[in-house]
Amino acid sequence: MDVVCARPLISVIDDDEGVRLALDDMFCSRGYAVCCFASAEAFLASPALRASAFVVSDIQMPGMSGLEMVRALRRRGVTVSVVLISAFATPQVFARAARETGVRLIEKPFDPPELLLHVEAVAGRPTP
């Protein structure tokens, strides 16, 4: 099954429902289509995997971590831009994320406008 969206699709992966809902609201208010997932495994099994213009994922979740998910994406040849978010972002975690995946890591609690600016810069959409 293919997913076709007129608006860029952002996939949000976080085991915290409150974070998923907040990010869904923020991105929808900016005109993005959003698919939310409670786990990396659910995202990897979904049609959104290939349709996503951007992925925002928690780094620490039950089951597969955000880092493991990024590695799985790259093994599958999926080069979508990813931002990992974490409440436990030690300097070692930042270094590991950059070294192992080359993706950006933002610490929770994060500034929503900062995340939005980063997503829109990567997606090539202007911020009003």
CSV table of N, CA and C in Angstrom, one decimal:
chain,number,residue,atom,x,y,z
A,1,MET,N,0.8,-1.2,0.0
A,1,MET,CA,0.0,0.0,0.0
A,1,MET,C,0.9,1.2,0.0
A,2,ASP,N,0.7,2.1,-0.9
A,2,ASP,CA,1.4,3.4,-1.0
A,2,ASP,C,0.6,4.5,-0.3
A,3,VAL,N,1.4,5.4,0.4
A,3,VAL,CA,0.8,6.5,1.0
A,3,VAL,C,1.1,7.7,0.1
A,4,VAL,N,0.1,8.5,-0.3
A,4,VAL,CA,0.3,9.7,-1.2
A,4,VAL,C,-0.3,10.8,-0.4
A,5,CYS,N,0.5,11.9,-0.2
A,5,CYS,CA,0.0,13.0,0.5
A,5,CYS,C,0.4,14.3,-0.3
A,6,ALA,N,-0.6,15.2,-0.3
A,6,ALA,CA,-0.3,16.5,-1.0
A,6,ALA,C,0.6,17.3,-0.1
A,7,ARG,N,0.6,17.1,1.2
A,7,ARG,CA,1.4,17.8,2.1
A,7,ARG,C,2.6,17.0,2.5
A,8,PRO,N,3.7,17.5,2.9
A,8,PRO,CA,4.8,16.7,3.4
A,8,PRO,C,4.4,15.9,4.6
A,9,LEU,N,4.8,14.7,4.7
A,9,LEU,CA,4.5,13.8,5.8
A,9,LEU,C,5.6,13.8,6.8
A,10,ILE,N,5.3,14.0,8.0
A,10,ILE,CA,6.2,13.9,9.1
A,10,ILE,C,5.8,12.7,10.0
A,11,SER,N,6.7,11.8,10.2
A,11,SER,CA,6.3,10.7,11.1
A,11,SER,C,7.0,11.0,12.5
A,12,VAL,N,6.1,10.8,13.5
A,12,VAL,CA,6.5,11.1,14.9
A,12,VAL,C,6.5,9.7,15.6
A,13,ILE,N,7.6,9.3,16.2
A,13,ILE,CA,7.7,8.1,16.9
A,13,ILE,C,8.2,8.4,18.4
A,14,ASP,N,7.3,8.1,19.3
A,14,ASP,CA,7.6,8.3,20.7
A,14,ASP,C,6.6,7.4,21.5
A,15,ASP,N,7.1,6.8,22.6
A,15,ASP,CA,6.3,6.0,23.4
A,15,ASP,C,5.4,6.8,24.4
A,16,ASP,N,5.7,8.1,24.5
A,16,ASP,CA,4.9,9.0,25.3
A,16,ASP,C,3.8,9.6,24.5
A,17,GLU,N,2.6,9.3,24.8
A,17,GLU,CA,1.4,9.8,24.0
A,17,GLU,C,1.3,11.3,24.1
A,18,GLY,N,1.7,11.9,25.2
A,18,GLY,CA,1.6,13.4,25.3
A,18,GLY,C,2.5,14.0,24.3
A,19,VAL,N,3.7,13.5,24.2
A,19,VAL,CA,4.7,14.0,23.2
A,19,VAL,C,4.2,13.9,21.8
A,20,ARG,N,3.7,12.7,21.5
A,20,ARG,CA,3.1,12.4,20.1
A,20,ARG,C,2.0,13.4,19.8
A,21,LEU,N,1.1,13.6,20.8
A,21,LEU,CA,0.0,14.6,20.5
A,21,LEU,C,0.4,16.0,20.4
A,22,ALA,N,1.4,16.4,21.2
A,22,ALA,CA,1.9,17.8,21.1
A,22,ALA,C,2.6,18.0,19.7
A,23,LEU,N,3.4,17.1,19.3
A,23,LEU,CA,4.1,17.2,18.0
A,23,LEU,C,3.1,17.1,16.9
A,24,ASP,N,2.2,16.3,17.0
A,24,ASP,CA,1.1,16.2,15.9
A,24,ASP,C,0.4,17.5,15.8
A,25,ASP,N,0.0,18.1,16.9
A,25,ASP,CA,-0.6,19.4,16.8
A,25,ASP,C,0.3,20.5,16.2
A,26,MET,N,1.5,20.5,16.7
A,26,MET,CA,2.4,21.6,16.2
A,26,MET,C,2.7,21.4,14.6
A,27,PHE,N,2.9,20.2,14.2
A,27,PHE,CA,3.2,20.0,12.8
A,27,PHE,C,2.0,20.2,11.9
A,28,CYS,N,0.8,19.7,12.4
A,28,CYS,CA,-0.4,19.9,11.6
A,28,CYS,C,-0.8,21.4,11.5
A,29,SER,N,-0.5,22.2,12.6
A,29,SER,CA,-0.8,23.6,12.5
A,29,SER,C,0.1,24.3,11.5
A,30,ARG,N,1.2,23.7,11.1
A,30,ARG,CA,2.1,24.3,10.1
A,30,ARG,C,1.8,23.7,8.7
A,31,GLY,N,0.8,22.9,8.6
A,31,GLY,CA,0.4,22.4,7.3
A,31,GLY,C,1.0,21.1,6.8
A,32,TYR,N,1.6,20.4,7.8
A,32,TYR,CA,2.2,19.0,7.5
A,32,TYR,C,1.1,18.0,7.7
A,33,ALA,N,1.3,16.9,7.0
A,33,ALA,CA,0.5,15.7,7.3
A,33,ALA,C,1.4,15.0,8.4
A,34,VAL,N,0.8,14.3,9.4
A,34,VAL,CA,1.5,13.7,10.4
A,34,VAL,C,1.0,12.3,10.7
A,35,CYS,N,1.9,11.3,10.8
A,35,CYS,CA,1.6,10.0,11.3
A,35,CYS,C,2.3,9.8,12.6
A,36,CYS,N,1.6,9.3,13.6
A,36,CYS,CA,2.3,9.1,14.9
A,36,CYS,C,2.3,7.6,15.2
A,37,PHE,N,3.4,7.2,15.8
A,37,PHE,CA,3.6,5.8,16.2
A,37,PHE,C,4.2,5.7,17.6
A,38,ALA,N,3.7,4.7,18.3
A,38,ALA,CA,4.2,4.5,19.7
A,38,ALA,C,5.5,3.7,19.8
A,39,SER,N,5.9,3.2,18.7
A,39,SER,CA,7.1,2.4,18.7
A,39,SER,C,7.8,2.4,17.3
A,40,ALA,N,9.1,2.2,17.3
A,40,ALA,CA,9.9,2.2,16.1
A,40,ALA,C,9.5,1.0,15.2
A,41,GLU,N,9.1,-0.1,15.9
A,41,GLU,CA,8.7,-1.3,15.1
A,41,GLU,C,7.4,-1.0,14.3
A,42,ALA,N,6.5,-0.3,14.9
A,42,ALA,CA,5.2,0.1,14.3
A,42,ALA,C,5.5,1.0,13.1
A,43,PHE,N,6.4,1.9,13.2
A,43,PHE,CA,6.8,2.8,12.1
A,43,PHE,C,7.4,2.0,11.0
A,44,LEU,N,8.4,1.2,11.3
A,44,LEU,CA,9.1,0.4,10.3
A,44,LEU,C,8.1,-0.5,9.5
A,45,ALA,N,7.0,-0.9,10.1
A,45,ALA,CA,6.1,-1.8,9.5
A,45,ALA,C,5.0,-1.1,8.7
A,46,SER,N,5.0,0.2,8.7
A,46,SER,CA,3.9,1.0,8.1
A,46,SER,C,4.3,1.5,6.7
A,47,PRO,N,3.3,1.9,6.0
A,47,PRO,CA,3.5,2.6,4.7
A,47,PRO,C,4.2,3.9,4.8
A,48,ALA,N,4.1,4.5,6.0
A,48,ALA,CA,4.7,5.9,6.2
A,48,ALA,C,6.2,5.8,6.1
A,49,LEU,N,6.7,4.6,6.3
A,49,LEU,CA,8.2,4.4,6.2
A,49,LEU,C,8.8,5.1,4.9
A,50,ARG,N,8.2,4.8,3.8
A,50,ARG,CA,8.7,5.3,2.5
A,50,ARG,C,8.1,6.6,2.1
A,51,ALA,N,7.0,7.0,2.8
A,51,ALA,CA,6.3,8.3,2.4
A,51,ALA,C,6.8,9.5,3.2
A,52,SER,N,7.5,9.2,4.3
A,52,SER,CA,7.8,10.3,5.2
A,52,SER,C,8.9,11.3,4.6
A,53,ALA,N,8.6,12.6,4.7
A,53,ALA,CA,9.6,13.6,4.4
A,53,ALA,C,10.6,13.9,5.5
A,54,PHE,N,10.1,13.5,6.7
A,54,PHE,CA,11.0,13.8,7.9
A,54,PHE,C,10.5,12.9,9.0
A,55,VAL,N,11.4,12.5,9.9
A,55,VAL,CA,11.1,11.6,11.0
A,55,VAL,C,11.6,12.3,12.3
A,56,VAL,N,10.7,12.4,13.3
A,56,VAL,CA,11.1,12.8,14.7
A,56,VAL,C,10.9,11.6,15.6
A,57,SER,N,11.9,11.2,16.3
A,57,SER,CA,11.8,10.0,17.1
A,57,SER,C,12.5,10.1,18.4
A,58,ASP,N,11.8,9.6,19.4
A,58,ASP,CA,12.5,9.5,20.7
A,58,ASP,C,13.6,8.5,20.6
A,59,ILE,N,14.7,8.7,21.4
A,59,ILE,CA,15.8,7.8,21.3
A,59,ILE,C,15.6,6.6,22.2
A,60,GLN,N,15.0,6.8,23.4
A,60,GLN,CA,14.8,5.7,24.3
A,60,GLN,C,13.4,5.3,24.4
A,61,MET,N,13.1,4.1,23.9
A,61,MET,CA,11.7,3.5,23.9
A,61,MET,C,11.8,2.1,24.2
A,62,PRO,N,10.7,1.5,24.7
A,62,PRO,CA,10.7,0.0,24.9
A,62,PRO,C,10.9,-0.6,23.5
A,63,GLY,N,11.6,-1.8,23.5
A,63,GLY,CA,11.8,-2.4,22.2
A,63,GLY,C,13.0,-1.7,21.5
A,64,MET,N,12.8,-1.4,20.2
A,64,MET,CA,13.8,-0.8,19.4
A,64,MET,C,14.0,0.7,19.8
A,65,SER,N,15.3,1.1,20.0
A,65,SER,CA,15.6,2.5,20.3
A,65,SER,C,15.6,3.3,19.0
A,66,GLY,N,15.6,4.6,19.2
A,66,GLY,CA,15.7,5.5,18.0
A,66,GLY,C,16.9,5.3,17.2
A,67,LEU,N,18.1,5.1,17.9
A,67,LEU,CA,19.3,4.8,17.2
A,67,LEU,C,19.2,3.5,16.4
A,68,GLU,N,18.7,2.5,16.9
A,68,GLU,CA,18.5,1.2,16.2
A,68,GLU,C,17.6,1.4,15.0
A,69,MET,N,16.5,2.2,15.2
A,69,MET,CA,15.6,2.5,14.1
A,69,MET,C,16.3,3.2,12.9
A,70,VAL,N,17.1,4.2,13.3
A,70,VAL,CA,17.9,4.9,12.2
A,70,VAL,C,18.8,3.9,11.4
A,71,ARG,N,19.5,3.0,12.2
A,71,ARG,CA,20.3,2.0,11.5
A,71,ARG,C,19.5,1.1,10.6
A,72,ALA,N,18.3,0.7,11.1
A,72,ALA,CA,17.4,-0.1,10.3
A,72,ALA,C,16.9,0.6,9.0
A,73,LEU,N,16.6,1.9,9.1
A,73,LEU,CA,16.3,2.7,8.0
A,73,LEU,C,17.4,2.7,6.9
A,74,ARG,N,18.6,3.0,7.4
A,74,ARG,CA,19.8,3.1,6.5
A,74,ARG,C,20.0,1.7,5.8
A,75,ARG,N,19.9,0.6,6.6
A,75,ARG,CA,20.1,-0.7,6.0
A,75,ARG,C,19.1,-1.0,4.9
A,76,ARG,N,17.9,-0.4,5.0
A,76,ARG,CA,16.9,-0.6,4.0
A,76,ARG,C,17.0,0.4,2.9
A,77,GLY,N,18.0,1.3,2.9
A,77,GLY,CA,18.2,2.3,1.9
A,77,GLY,C,17.3,3.5,2.0
A,78,VAL,N,16.7,3.7,3.2
A,78,VAL,CA,15.8,4.9,3.4
A,78,VAL,C,16.7,6.0,4.0
A,79,THR,N,16.7,7.1,3.3
A,79,THR,CA,17.6,8.2,3.7
A,79,THR,C,16.9,9.4,4.2
A,80,VAL,N,15.7,9.2,4.6
A,80,VAL,CA,14.9,10.3,5.2
A,80,VAL,C,15.6,11.0,6.3
A,81,SER,N,15.4,12.3,6.4
A,81,SER,CA,16.0,13.1,7.5
A,81,SER,C,15.4,12.7,8.8
A,82,VAL,N,16.2,12.6,9.9
A,82,VAL,CA,15.7,12.2,11.2
A,82,VAL,C,16.3,13.2,12.3
A,83,VAL,N,15.4,13.5,13.2
A,83,VAL,CA,15.8,14.2,14.4
A,83,VAL,C,15.4,13.2,15.6
A,84,LEU,N,16.4,13.0,16.4
A,84,LEU,CA,16.1,12.1,17.6
A,84,LEU,C,16.0,13.1,18.8
A,85,ILE,N,15.0,12.8,19.7
A,85,ILE,CA,14.8,13.6,20.9
A,85,ILE,C,15.0,12.7,22.1
A,86,SER,N,15.5,13.2,23.2
A,86,SER,CA,15.8,12.4,24.3
A,86,SER,C,15.7,13.2,25.6
A,87,ALA,N,15.2,12.6,26.6
A,87,ALA,CA,15.2,13.2,28.0
A,87,ALA,C,16.5,12.9,28.7
A,88,PHE,N,17.2,12.0,28.1
A,88,PHE,CA,18.5,11.5,28.8
A,88,PHE,C,19.7,11.7,27.9
A,89,ALA,N,19.8,12.9,27.3
A,89,ALA,CA,20.8,13.2,26.3
A,89,ALA,C,22.1,13.6,27.0
A,90,THR,N,22.9,12.7,27.4
A,90,THR,CA,24.2,12.9,28.0
A,90,THR,C,25.1,13.3,26.8
A,91,PRO,N,26.3,13.9,27.1
A,91,PRO,CA,27.3,14.1,26.1
A,91,PRO,C,27.6,12.8,25.3
A,92,GLN,N,27.7,11.7,26.0
A,92,GLN,CA,28.0,10.5,25.4
A,92,GLN,C,26.9,10.1,24.4
A,93,VAL,N,25.6,10.3,24.7
A,93,VAL,CA,24.5,10.0,23.9
A,93,VAL,C,24.6,10.9,22.6
A,94,PHE,N,24.8,12.2,22.8
A,94,PHE,CA,25.0,13.1,21.7
A,94,PHE,C,26.1,12.6,20.7
A,95,ALA,N,27.2,12.3,21.3
A,95,ALA,CA,28.3,11.8,20.5
A,95,ALA,C,28.0,10.5,19.7
A,96,ARG,N,27.4,9.6,20.4
A,96,ARG,CA,27.0,8.3,19.8
A,96,ARG,C,26.0,8.5,18.7
A,97,ALA,N,25.0,9.4,18.9
A,97,ALA,CA,24.0,9.6,17.8
A,97,ALA,C,24.7,10.2,16.6
A,98,ALA,N,25.6,11.2,16.8
A,98,ALA,CA,26.3,11.8,15.7
A,98,ALA,C,27.2,10.8,15.0
A,99,ARG,N,27.9,10.1,15.8
A,99,ARG,CA,28.9,9.1,15.2
A,99,ARG,C,28.3,8.0,14.5
A,100,GLU,N,27.3,7.4,15.1
A,100,GLU,CA,26.7,6.2,14.6
A,100,GLU,C,25.6,6.4,13.5
A,101,THR,N,24.9,7.5,13.6
A,101,THR,CA,23.8,7.7,12.6
A,101,THR,C,23.9,9.0,11.8
A,102,GLY,N,24.7,10.0,12.3
A,102,GLY,CA,24.8,11.3,11.6
A,102,GLY,C,23.5,12.1,11.7
A,103,VAL,N,22.6,11.8,12.7
A,103,VAL,CA,21.4,12.6,12.8
A,103,VAL,C,21.5,13.5,14.0
A,104,ARG,N,20.7,14.5,14.0
A,104,ARG,CA,20.6,15.5,15.0
A,104,ARG,C,19.9,15.0,16.2
A,105,LEU,N,20.4,15.3,17.4
A,105,LEU,CA,19.7,14.9,18.7
A,105,LEU,C,19.4,16.2,19.4
A,106,ILE,N,18.1,16.3,19.8
A,106,ILE,CA,17.6,17.4,20.6
A,106,ILE,C,17.2,16.9,22.0
A,107,GLU,N,17.6,17.6,23.0
A,107,GLU,CA,17.3,17.2,24.4
A,107,GLU,C,15.8,17.6,24.8
A,108,LYS,N,15.1,16.7,25.4
A,108,LYS,CA,13.8,17.0,26.0
A,108,LYS,C,14.1,17.6,27.4
A,109,PRO,N,13.3,18.6,27.9
A,109,PRO,CA,12.3,19.2,27.1
A,109,PRO,C,12.9,20.2,26.1
A,110,PHE,N,12.4,20.2,24.9
A,110,PHE,CA,13.0,21.0,23.8
A,110,PHE,C,12.1,22.2,23.6
A,111,ASP,N,12.7,23.1,22.9
A,111,ASP,CA,11.9,24.3,22.5
A,111,ASP,C,11.2,24.0,21.2
A,112,PRO,N,9.9,23.9,21.2
A,112,PRO,CA,9.1,23.5,19.9
A,112,PRO,C,9.5,24.4,18.7
A,113,PRO,N,9.7,25.7,18.8
A,113,PRO,CA,10.1,26.5,17.7
A,113,PRO,C,11.5,26.1,17.1
A,114,GLU,N,12.4,25.7,18.0
A,114,GLU,CA,13.7,25.2,17.5
A,114,GLU,C,13.5,23.9,16.7
A,115,LEU,N,12.7,23.0,17.2
A,115,LEU,CA,12.5,21.8,16.4
A,115,LEU,C,11.8,22.1,15.1
A,116,LEU,N,10.8,23.0,15.1
A,116,LEU,CA,10.1,23.3,13.9
A,116,LEU,C,11.1,24.0,12.9
A,117,LEU,N,11.9,24.9,13.4
A,117,LEU,CA,12.9,25.6,12.5
A,117,LEU,C,13.8,24.6,11.8
A,118,HIS,N,14.3,23.6,12.6
A,118,HIS,CA,15.1,22.6,12.0
A,118,HIS,C,14.4,21.7,11.0
A,119,VAL,N,13.2,21.3,11.3
A,119,VAL,CA,12.4,20.5,10.3
A,119,VAL,C,12.2,21.3,9.1
A,120,GLU,N,11.8,22.5,9.2
A,120,GLU,CA,11.4,23.3,8.0
A,120,GLU,C,12.7,23.7,7.2
A,121,ALA,N,13.8,23.8,7.9
A,121,ALA,CA,15.1,24.1,7.1
A,121,ALA,C,15.4,22.8,6.3
A,122,VAL,N,15.3,21.7,6.9
A,122,VAL,CA,15.7,20.4,6.2
A,122,VAL,C,14.6,20.1,5.1
A,123,ALA,N,13.4,20.4,5.4
A,123,ALA,CA,12.3,20.1,4.4
A,123,ALA,C,12.2,21.2,3.3
A,124,GLY,N,13.0,22.3,3.5
A,124,GLY,CA,13.0,23.3,2.5
A,124,GLY,C,11.8,24.2,2.5
A,125,ARG,N,11.1,24.3,3.6
A,125,ARG,CA,9.9,25.1,3.7
A,125,ARG,C,10.2,26.4,4.5
A,126,PRO,N,9.7,27.5,4.0
A,126,PRO,CA,10.0,28.7,4.7
A,126,PRO,C,9.2,28.8,6.0
A,127,THR,N,9.8,29.5,7.0
A,127,THR,CA,9.1,29.8,8.3
A,127,THR,C,8.7,31.2,8.2
A,128,PRO,N,7.4,31.4,8.5
A,128,PRO,CA,6.8,32.8,8.4
A,128,PRO,C,7.4,33.7,9.5
